[in-house]
Structures are given as C-alpha cells and as structure tokens.
XYZ file of C-alpha atoms in Angstrom:
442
model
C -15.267 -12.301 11.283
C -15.326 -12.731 15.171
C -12.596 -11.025 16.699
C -11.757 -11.704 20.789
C -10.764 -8.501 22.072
C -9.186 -8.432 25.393
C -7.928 -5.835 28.206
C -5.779 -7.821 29.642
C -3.251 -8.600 32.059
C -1.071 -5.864 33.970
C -0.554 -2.227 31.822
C 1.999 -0.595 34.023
C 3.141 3.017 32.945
C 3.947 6.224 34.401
C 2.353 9.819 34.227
C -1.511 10.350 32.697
C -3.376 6.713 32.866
C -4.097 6.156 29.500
C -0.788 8.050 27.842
C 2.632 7.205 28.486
C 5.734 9.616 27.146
C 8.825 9.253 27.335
C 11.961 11.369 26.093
C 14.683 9.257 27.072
C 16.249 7.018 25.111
C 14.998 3.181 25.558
C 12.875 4.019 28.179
C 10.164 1.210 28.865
C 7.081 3.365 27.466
C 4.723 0.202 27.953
C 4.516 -3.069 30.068
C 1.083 -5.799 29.461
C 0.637 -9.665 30.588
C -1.811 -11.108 28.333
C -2.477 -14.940 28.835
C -4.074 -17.578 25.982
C -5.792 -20.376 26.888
C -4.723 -22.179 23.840
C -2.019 -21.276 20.710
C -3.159 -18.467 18.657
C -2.380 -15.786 16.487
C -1.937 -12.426 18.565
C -2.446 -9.163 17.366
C -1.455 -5.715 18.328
C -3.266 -2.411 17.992
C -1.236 0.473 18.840
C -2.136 3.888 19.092
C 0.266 6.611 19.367
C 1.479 10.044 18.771
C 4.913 11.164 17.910
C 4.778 15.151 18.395
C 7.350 17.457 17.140
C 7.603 14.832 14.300
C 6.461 15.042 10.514
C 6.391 12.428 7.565
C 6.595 15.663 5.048
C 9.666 17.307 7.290
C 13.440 15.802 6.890
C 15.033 15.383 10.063
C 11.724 14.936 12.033
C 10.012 12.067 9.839
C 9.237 10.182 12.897
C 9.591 8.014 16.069
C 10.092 4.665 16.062
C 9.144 1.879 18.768
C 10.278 -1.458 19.254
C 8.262 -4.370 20.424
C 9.253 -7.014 22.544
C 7.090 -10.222 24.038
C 8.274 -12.434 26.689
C 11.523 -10.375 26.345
C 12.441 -11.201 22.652
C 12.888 -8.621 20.308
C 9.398 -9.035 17.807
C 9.222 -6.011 15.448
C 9.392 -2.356 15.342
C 6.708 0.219 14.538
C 7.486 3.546 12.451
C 4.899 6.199 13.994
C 4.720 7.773 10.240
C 1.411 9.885 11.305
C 3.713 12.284 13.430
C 2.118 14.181 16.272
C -1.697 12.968 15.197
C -2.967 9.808 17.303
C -2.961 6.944 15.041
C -3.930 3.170 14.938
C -1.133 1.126 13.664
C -2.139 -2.371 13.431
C 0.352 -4.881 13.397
C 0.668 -8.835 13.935
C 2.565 -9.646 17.278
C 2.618 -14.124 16.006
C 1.366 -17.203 17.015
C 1.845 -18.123 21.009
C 1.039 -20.622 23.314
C -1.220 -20.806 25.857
C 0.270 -19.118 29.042
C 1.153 -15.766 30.333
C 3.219 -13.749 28.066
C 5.070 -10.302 28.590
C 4.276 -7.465 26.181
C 6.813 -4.137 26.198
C 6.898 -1.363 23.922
C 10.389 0.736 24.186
C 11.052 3.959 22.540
C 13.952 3.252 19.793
C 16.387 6.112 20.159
C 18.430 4.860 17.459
C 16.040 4.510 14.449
C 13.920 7.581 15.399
C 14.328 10.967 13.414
C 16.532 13.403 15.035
C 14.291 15.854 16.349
C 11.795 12.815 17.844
C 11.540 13.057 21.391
C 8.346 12.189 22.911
C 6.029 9.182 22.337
C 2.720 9.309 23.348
C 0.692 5.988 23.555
C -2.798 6.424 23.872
C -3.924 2.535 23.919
C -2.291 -0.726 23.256
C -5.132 -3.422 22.421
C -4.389 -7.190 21.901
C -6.397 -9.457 19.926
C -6.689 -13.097 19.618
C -7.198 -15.308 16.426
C -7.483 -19.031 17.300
C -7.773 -22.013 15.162
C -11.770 -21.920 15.192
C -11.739 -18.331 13.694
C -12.021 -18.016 10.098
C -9.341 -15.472 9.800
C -6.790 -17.769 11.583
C -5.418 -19.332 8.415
C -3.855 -16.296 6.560
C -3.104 -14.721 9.665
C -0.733 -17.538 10.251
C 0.991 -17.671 7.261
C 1.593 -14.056 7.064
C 4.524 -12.875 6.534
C 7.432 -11.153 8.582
C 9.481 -8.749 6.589
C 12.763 -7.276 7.458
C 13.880 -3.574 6.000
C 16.182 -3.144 3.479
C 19.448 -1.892 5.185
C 19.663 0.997 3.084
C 16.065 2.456 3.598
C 16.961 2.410 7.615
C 17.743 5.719 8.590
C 15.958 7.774 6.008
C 12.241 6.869 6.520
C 12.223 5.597 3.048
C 10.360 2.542 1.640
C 8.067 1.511 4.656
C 5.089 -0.964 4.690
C 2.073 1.308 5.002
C -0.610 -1.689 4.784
C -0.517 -5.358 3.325
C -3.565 -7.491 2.714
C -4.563 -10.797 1.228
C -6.385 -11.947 -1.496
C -7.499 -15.770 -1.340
C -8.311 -17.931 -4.284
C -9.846 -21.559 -4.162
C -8.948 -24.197 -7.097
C -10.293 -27.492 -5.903
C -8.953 -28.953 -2.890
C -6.202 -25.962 -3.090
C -6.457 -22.504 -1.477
C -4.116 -20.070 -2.654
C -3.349 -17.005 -0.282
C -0.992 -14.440 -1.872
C 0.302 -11.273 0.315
C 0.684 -8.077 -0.831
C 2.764 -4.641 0.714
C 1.674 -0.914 -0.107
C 5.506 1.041 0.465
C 5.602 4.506 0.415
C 7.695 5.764 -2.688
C 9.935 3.618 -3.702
C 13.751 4.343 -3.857
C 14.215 2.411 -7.509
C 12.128 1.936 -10.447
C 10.077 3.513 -12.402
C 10.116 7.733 -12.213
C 7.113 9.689 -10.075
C 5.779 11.161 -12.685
C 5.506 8.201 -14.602
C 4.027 6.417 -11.393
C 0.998 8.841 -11.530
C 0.642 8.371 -15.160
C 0.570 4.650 -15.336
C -0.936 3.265 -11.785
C -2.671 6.678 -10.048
C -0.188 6.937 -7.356
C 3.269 7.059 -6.424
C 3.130 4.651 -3.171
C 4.943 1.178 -4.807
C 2.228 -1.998 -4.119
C 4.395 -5.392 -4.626
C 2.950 -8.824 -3.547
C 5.681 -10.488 -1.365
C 4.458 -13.988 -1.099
C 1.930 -16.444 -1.881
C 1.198 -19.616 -0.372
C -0.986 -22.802 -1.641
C -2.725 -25.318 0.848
C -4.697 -27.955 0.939
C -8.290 -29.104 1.984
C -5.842 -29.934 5.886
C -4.196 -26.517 6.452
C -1.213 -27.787 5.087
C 1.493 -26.157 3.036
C 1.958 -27.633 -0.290
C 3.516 -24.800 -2.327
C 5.182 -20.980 -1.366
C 6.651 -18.654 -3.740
C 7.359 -14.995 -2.961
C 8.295 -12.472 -5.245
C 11.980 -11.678 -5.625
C 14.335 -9.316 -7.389
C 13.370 -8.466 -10.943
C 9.443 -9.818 -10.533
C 10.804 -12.955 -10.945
C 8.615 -15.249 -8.917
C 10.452 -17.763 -6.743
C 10.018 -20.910 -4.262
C 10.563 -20.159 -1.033
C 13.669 -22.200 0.942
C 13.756 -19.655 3.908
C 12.840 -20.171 7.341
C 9.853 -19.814 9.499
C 8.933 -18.317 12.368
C 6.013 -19.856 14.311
C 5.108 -20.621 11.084
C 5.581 -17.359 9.738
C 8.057 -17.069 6.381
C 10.521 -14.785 6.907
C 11.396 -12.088 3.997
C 13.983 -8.989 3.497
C 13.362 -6.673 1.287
C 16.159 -6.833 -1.476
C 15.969 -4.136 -4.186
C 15.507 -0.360 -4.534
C 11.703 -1.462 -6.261
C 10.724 -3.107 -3.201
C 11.330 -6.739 -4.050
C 12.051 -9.406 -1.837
C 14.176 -12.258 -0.847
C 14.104 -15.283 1.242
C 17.485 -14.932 2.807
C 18.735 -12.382 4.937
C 18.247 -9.676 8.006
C 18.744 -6.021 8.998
C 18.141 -4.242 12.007
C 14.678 -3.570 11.701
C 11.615 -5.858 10.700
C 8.196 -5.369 10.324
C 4.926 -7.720 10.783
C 1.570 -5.720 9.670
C -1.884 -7.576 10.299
C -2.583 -8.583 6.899
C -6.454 -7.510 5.490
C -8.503 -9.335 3.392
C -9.692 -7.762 0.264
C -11.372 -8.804 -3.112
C -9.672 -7.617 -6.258
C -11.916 -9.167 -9.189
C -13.346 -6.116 -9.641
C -11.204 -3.431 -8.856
C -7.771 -2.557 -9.214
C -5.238 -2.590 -6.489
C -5.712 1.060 -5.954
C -8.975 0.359 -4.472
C -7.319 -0.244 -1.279
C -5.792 3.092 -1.435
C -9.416 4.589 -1.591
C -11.112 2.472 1.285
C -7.560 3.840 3.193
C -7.516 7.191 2.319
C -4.864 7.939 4.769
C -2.447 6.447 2.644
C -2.639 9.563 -0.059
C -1.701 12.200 2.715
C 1.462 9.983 4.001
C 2.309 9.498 0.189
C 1.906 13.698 -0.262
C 3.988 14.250 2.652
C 7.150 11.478 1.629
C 6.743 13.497 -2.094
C 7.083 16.853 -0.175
C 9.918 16.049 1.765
C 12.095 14.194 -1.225
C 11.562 17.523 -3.000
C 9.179 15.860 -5.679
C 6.100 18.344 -5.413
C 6.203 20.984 -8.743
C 3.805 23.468 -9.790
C 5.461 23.457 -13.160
C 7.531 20.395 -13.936
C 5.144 17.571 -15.586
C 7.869 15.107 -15.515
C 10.867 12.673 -14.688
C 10.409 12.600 -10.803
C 7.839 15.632 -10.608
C 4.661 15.643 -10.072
C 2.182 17.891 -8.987
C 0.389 18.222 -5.615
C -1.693 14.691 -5.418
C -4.759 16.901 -4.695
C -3.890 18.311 -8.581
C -5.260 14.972 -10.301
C -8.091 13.387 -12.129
C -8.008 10.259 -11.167
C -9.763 6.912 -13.065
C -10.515 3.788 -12.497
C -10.851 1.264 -15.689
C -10.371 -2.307 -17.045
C -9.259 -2.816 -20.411
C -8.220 -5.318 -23.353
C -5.307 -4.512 -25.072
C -2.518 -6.430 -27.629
C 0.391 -4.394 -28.721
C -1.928 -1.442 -28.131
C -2.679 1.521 -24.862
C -5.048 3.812 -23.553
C -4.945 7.153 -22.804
C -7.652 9.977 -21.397
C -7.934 13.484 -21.804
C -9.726 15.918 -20.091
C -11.564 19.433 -21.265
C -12.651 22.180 -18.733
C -15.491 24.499 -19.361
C -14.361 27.681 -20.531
C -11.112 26.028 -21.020
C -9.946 25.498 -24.892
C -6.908 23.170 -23.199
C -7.078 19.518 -23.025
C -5.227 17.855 -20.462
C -3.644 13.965 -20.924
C -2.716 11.059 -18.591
C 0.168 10.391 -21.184
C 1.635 13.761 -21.030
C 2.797 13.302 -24.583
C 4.789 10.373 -23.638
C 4.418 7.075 -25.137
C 5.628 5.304 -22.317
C 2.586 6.779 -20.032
C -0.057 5.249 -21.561
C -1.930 2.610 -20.086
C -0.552 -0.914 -22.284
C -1.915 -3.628 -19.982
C -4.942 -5.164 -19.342
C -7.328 -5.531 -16.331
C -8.300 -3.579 -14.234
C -6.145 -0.058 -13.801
C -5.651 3.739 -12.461
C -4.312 6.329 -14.320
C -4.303 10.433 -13.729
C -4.761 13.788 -15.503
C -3.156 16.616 -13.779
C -5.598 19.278 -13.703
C -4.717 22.870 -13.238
C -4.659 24.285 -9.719
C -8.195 25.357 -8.304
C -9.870 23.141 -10.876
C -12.614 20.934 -9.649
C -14.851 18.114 -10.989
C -17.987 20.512 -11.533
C -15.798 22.469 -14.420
C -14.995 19.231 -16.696
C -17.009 19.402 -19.844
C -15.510 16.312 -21.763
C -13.797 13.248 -21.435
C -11.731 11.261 -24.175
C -10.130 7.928 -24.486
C -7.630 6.987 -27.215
C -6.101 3.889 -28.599
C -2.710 4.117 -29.957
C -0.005 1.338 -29.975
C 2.532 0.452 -27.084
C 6.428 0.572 -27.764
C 7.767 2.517 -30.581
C 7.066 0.777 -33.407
C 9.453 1.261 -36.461
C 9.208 -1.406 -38.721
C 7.307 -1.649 -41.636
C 5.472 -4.401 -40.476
C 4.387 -3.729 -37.176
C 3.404 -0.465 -38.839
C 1.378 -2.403 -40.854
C -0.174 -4.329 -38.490
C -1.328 -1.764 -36.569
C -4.056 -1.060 -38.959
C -6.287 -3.798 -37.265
C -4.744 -2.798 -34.149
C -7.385 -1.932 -31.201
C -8.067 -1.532 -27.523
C -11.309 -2.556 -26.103
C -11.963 -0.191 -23.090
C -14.424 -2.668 -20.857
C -15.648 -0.201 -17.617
C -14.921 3.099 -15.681
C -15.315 2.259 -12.476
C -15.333 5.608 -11.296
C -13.255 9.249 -12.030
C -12.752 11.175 -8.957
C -10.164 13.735 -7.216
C -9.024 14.171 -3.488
C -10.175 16.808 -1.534
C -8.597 18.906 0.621
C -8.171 16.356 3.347
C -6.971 13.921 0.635
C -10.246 11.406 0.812
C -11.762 10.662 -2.601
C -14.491 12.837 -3.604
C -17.800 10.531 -4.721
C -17.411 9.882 -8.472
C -18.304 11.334 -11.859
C -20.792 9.726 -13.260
C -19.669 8.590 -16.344
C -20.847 5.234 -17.254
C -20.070 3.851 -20.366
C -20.681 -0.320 -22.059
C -18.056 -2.000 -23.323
C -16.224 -0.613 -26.482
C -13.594 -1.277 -28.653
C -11.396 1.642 -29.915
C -9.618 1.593 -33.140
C -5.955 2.116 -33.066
C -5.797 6.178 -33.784
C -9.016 6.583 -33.184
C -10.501 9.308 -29.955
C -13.737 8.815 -28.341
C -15.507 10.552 -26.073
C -16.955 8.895 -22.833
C -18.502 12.243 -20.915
C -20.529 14.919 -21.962
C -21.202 17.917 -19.528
C-alpha cells in the first residue's frame, strides 16, 4: 500500500510549535491548507492529549474535538486515551482538487466536565487517489452518526472499524465492521467474556458489492435486531451515511444526532482468525475496554456473573474454530498445586460456546495466577439450549462437537498486551456429547 503523506499548507497555532492548548471553550486549537491536485480520499491523523481526563474516571472521561474543512462541520473526535498522546486516525472524505481549509476546535459542549486542556501534538493528512489500491474501500466507507442517547456519557464509541473484502467473479464484496466500547444493550458482561473473550461489542455496519467498473451494484448494512437490510439512505461524497439505532450497537439508514464519526477503515483477513484477532494486533483496545468496565462499576473480585466480571488481566483467554449442531464447547482449566478447576461456562448453559467458526472464549483465573502454573486443559461437548423433551434427549446420544484448532491460549499482562501463547497444539477432533478431553498436559 503506497500512502502520500504530506506537510502541507499553512499550520497556524499559538504557544509551543508543535502543541497547541487551549482551555476555552471553541477556541480554534488548529488551522491547515492542504491542496489536491486531483479528487481523492483525505485522511486525518491526529495526535493529541487530553490531561486531567480519564476513560476509567466519571466526570473526566474525556475531551472531545470537532473537525471542520473548508468551514463545514465534518466529524468529531473523542480523545478516549486521556492525558497520554495518542494517534487517532480518522477519514476526513473525498475532495477535489484545490485548496481546502482544515480546523480542529475544542468542543466545550460534548467534553467531560472536568476536560480543559487539549494538547495536539501533530495533525498529518494523507491522500488516497484513484491509482492507489486502497482507494476503493476508502471511498465507500462509511460515516456514522452517535446514537443520541450515548452523547453525553462516553458510552458506545467506535474504537476501530476495518474491512474485509471478498471477490465472487466479476463482484467484490467489501463489508465494514465497528469495534464499540461496551455496549449499553444486549447481552450481560459477564456473559460477553464467556462467549466472545471480551466485553467491547464488534457489529459490521455495512457491506457493499461492486463490479469489475467500481460501480455499486448492491449495499446492505446491518440494522436493528441483526436483521440485514438494503440501504435507501443518502451519500456523502459517496460515502453512506448511518446512525446508530439500538442499545446493541445496530444501525440504521435514516437519521442524525449531534455528533458523527468517520474512522479510516483497516483492512484485515478473517479466514483464519476470529474477529478478536483485531483486538490482539490493537492491544490498546483491552486497556480502554478495562477502564469503560471500571468506571460503569463492572470490575468484581468476587461476583462471576450478570454484569461482573473480573479485572480483564484475570483471564485465560482462547482462540478456536469449531463444528457444532445443537451442541457447545466449553474449557476448563487446572493449576498446579491447585485441586480447583476453573470453566469458561461458569456453570451456565448459556456460556458455552454453540456456534461454529472461528471463536474466543475466557477462564477467569484466580488473582496472581499466571500461564507457567496451568497443569491441564479440558474441552467438553454438551448440548446448546435446554433440552427437555424426550426426543431431543434422545437425540443427543449421537450428538457431538468437532473442536477443529486452538489458535492460541494466552493472558494480558500488566500493560494489557497479549502474552505469546501456550503451546498447545492439538489436530482436529470430534468430542462426544458428555464426553471431557484433555488438550494440554504440563
């Protein structure tokens, strides 16, 4: 991928060259001419500190700024990594060729309450023309507008969206998906950790089909209850615009709120890995979803469920792909010198892993335990629902889950990056319903 980076244009600012604060409200905290030679996709790499301001604290969650080009409102950025210098990377749309006016204002409004200062440390632009092979899904990325009832209270943000692209024929499908912090709706936080490794929420939004041209033949995005949808809204530049429209995160095709988002979209390759593979090559993402769990009060030392969990540095965490039908998977976990073992499922039927693919689960480990102490590690088929009938008792006698890889089995550390792997490597194998076996030995 060839990416032309420019310095360019007039950067006009007061104080330090190179930082620019500002603790009044609206104040202009950034001013940039960039020109294009021809129409292109531009791109915006800001980074900025918020001091005095905390994802994990209520009341000081963070500053917000709002982006404007050629004096039209474009987006605003939440500075969720507080008083640390951070790279948010966001998509600024498609322009003509010209000179264009880039300004970055504090937002008073939407910032936390104890948010004062904004620091900007560099504001790079990027151009992606036609001739560049990430051109395509850059333009048809979408915009995405916050649900009104997450404005205010930091809740439900876009951390990172990426695509995944898929060729059938003389059709290429691009579909776009969001990683949100903890969602507002849905399914409970312990029950998040249990059944996808996390309690971020990862939807895709929208998906788009075109053909051997460029042009758009099909778009669907996905809307309230999964359902997947055509898309009738409008564009922008050729960008579909979207609103998030339910407490799960969602979307719609209609609507706006005060405050709208556009994140550079990332390609990544998901046929062999689960979603939650993204997580791990953005580690930063764990520590912003520990802090949002701290602050809602959802960090427990002794609760194992509803919407407790323990500290995210707490779990076992796996990576797998699986075949199951009318069956799940489960793991449990044995330390040395330890006669306890420890389950993903916590007991709970509900926990257990009854799709297939690829997929994360967790075992919450006691506190101070680390990956040197586990002795053994078990995986167990049982079925998924609550069956009660005498029949689907019955057939669960040839029931079975076939447990295909573990990718890898790892915890955070300390600064919440993934610690390298176990190494348990196993071949395909099926597991009778009821039955336990055991896939490490230490």
């Amino acid at each position: 991928m060839i990416i032309r980076r420019f310095e360019i244009g007039l950067f006009t600012a007061i104080l330090i060259p190179g930082i620019f604060s500002s603790n009044v409200p609206a104040q202009k905290l950034s001013e940039k001419t960039f020109r294009l030679e021809r129409e292109a996709e531009v791109l915006l790499d800001l980074t900025a500190a918020a001091p005095h301001t905390s994802w994990a604290v209520k009341g000081s969650e963070a500053a917000v700024v709002t982006v404007f080009v050629d004096g039209q409102y474009n987006q605003d950025i939440i500075l969720f990594a507080g008083a640390r210098s951070f790279t948010y990377h966001v998509l600024l749309g498609r322009y003509k060729p010209g000179e264009h006016l880039l300004k970055i204002e504090f937002n008073r409004k939407q910032s936390a309450a104890k948010a004062s200062t904004i620091d900007i440390h560099d504001a790079k632009v990027s151009v992606i023309d036609r001739d560049q092979p990430e051109y395509q899904a850059l333009s048809l990325a979408p915009i995405v507008y916050a649900r009104p009832n997450t404005i205010g209270r930091f809740s439900d943000i876009p951390l990172l969206m990426w695509y995944e692209t898929e060729h059938a024929g003389s059709l290429t499908k691009i579909r776009y998906s969001v990683i949100f912090t903890n969602e507002d709706g849905g399914t409970q936080t312990a029950a998040l950790m249990a059944r996808w490794g996390r309690t971020t929420d990862i939807e895709w939004i929208y998906e788009a089909q075109i053909d051997a041209q460029g042009r758009l033949v099909t778009a669907t995005f996905q809307g309230v209850e999964h359902k997947t949808l055509p898309f009738q809204g409008k564009h922008e530049n050729g960008h579909p615009v979207l609103i998030v429209a339910s407490d799960n995160n969602n979307v719609s095709d209609h609507g706006e709120s005060e405050m709208r988002f556009a994140l550079r979209p990332i390609p990544f390759d998901l046929s062999r890995c689960s979603r939650e593979e993204i997580m791990d090559r953005n580690a930063w993402i764990y520590e912003f979803m520990a802090a949002e769990l701290e602050r809602e009060g959802k960090i427990s030392e002794s609760s194992q469920a509803g919407n407790q969990v323990a500290d995210p540095r707490r779990y076992l965490y796996f990576e797998a792909s699986s075949e199951v039908h009318a069956t799940a998977l489960s793991f449990a976990v044995k330390l040395k010198n330890n006669p306890n073992w420890y389950t993903s499922d916590l007991g709970i039927n509900y926990y257990k892993i009854d799709r297939s693919g690829y997929f994360r689960t967790t075992v919450r480990l006691p506190a101070g335990a680390k990956l040197e102490q586990i002795e053994h590690i078990a995986a167990r088929c049982d079925a998924s629902g609550n069956p009660r009938s005498a029949e689907e008792i019955k057939k669960l006698a040839a029931a079975q889950c076939e447990l295909k890889t573990v990718n890898k089995v790892f915890i955070l550390d300390e600064h919440f990056q993934p610690r390298p792997s176990l190494p348990v490597h196993i071949k395909p194998v099926t597991i009778r319903y009821g039955e336990v076996i055991e896939i490490y030995n230490h």
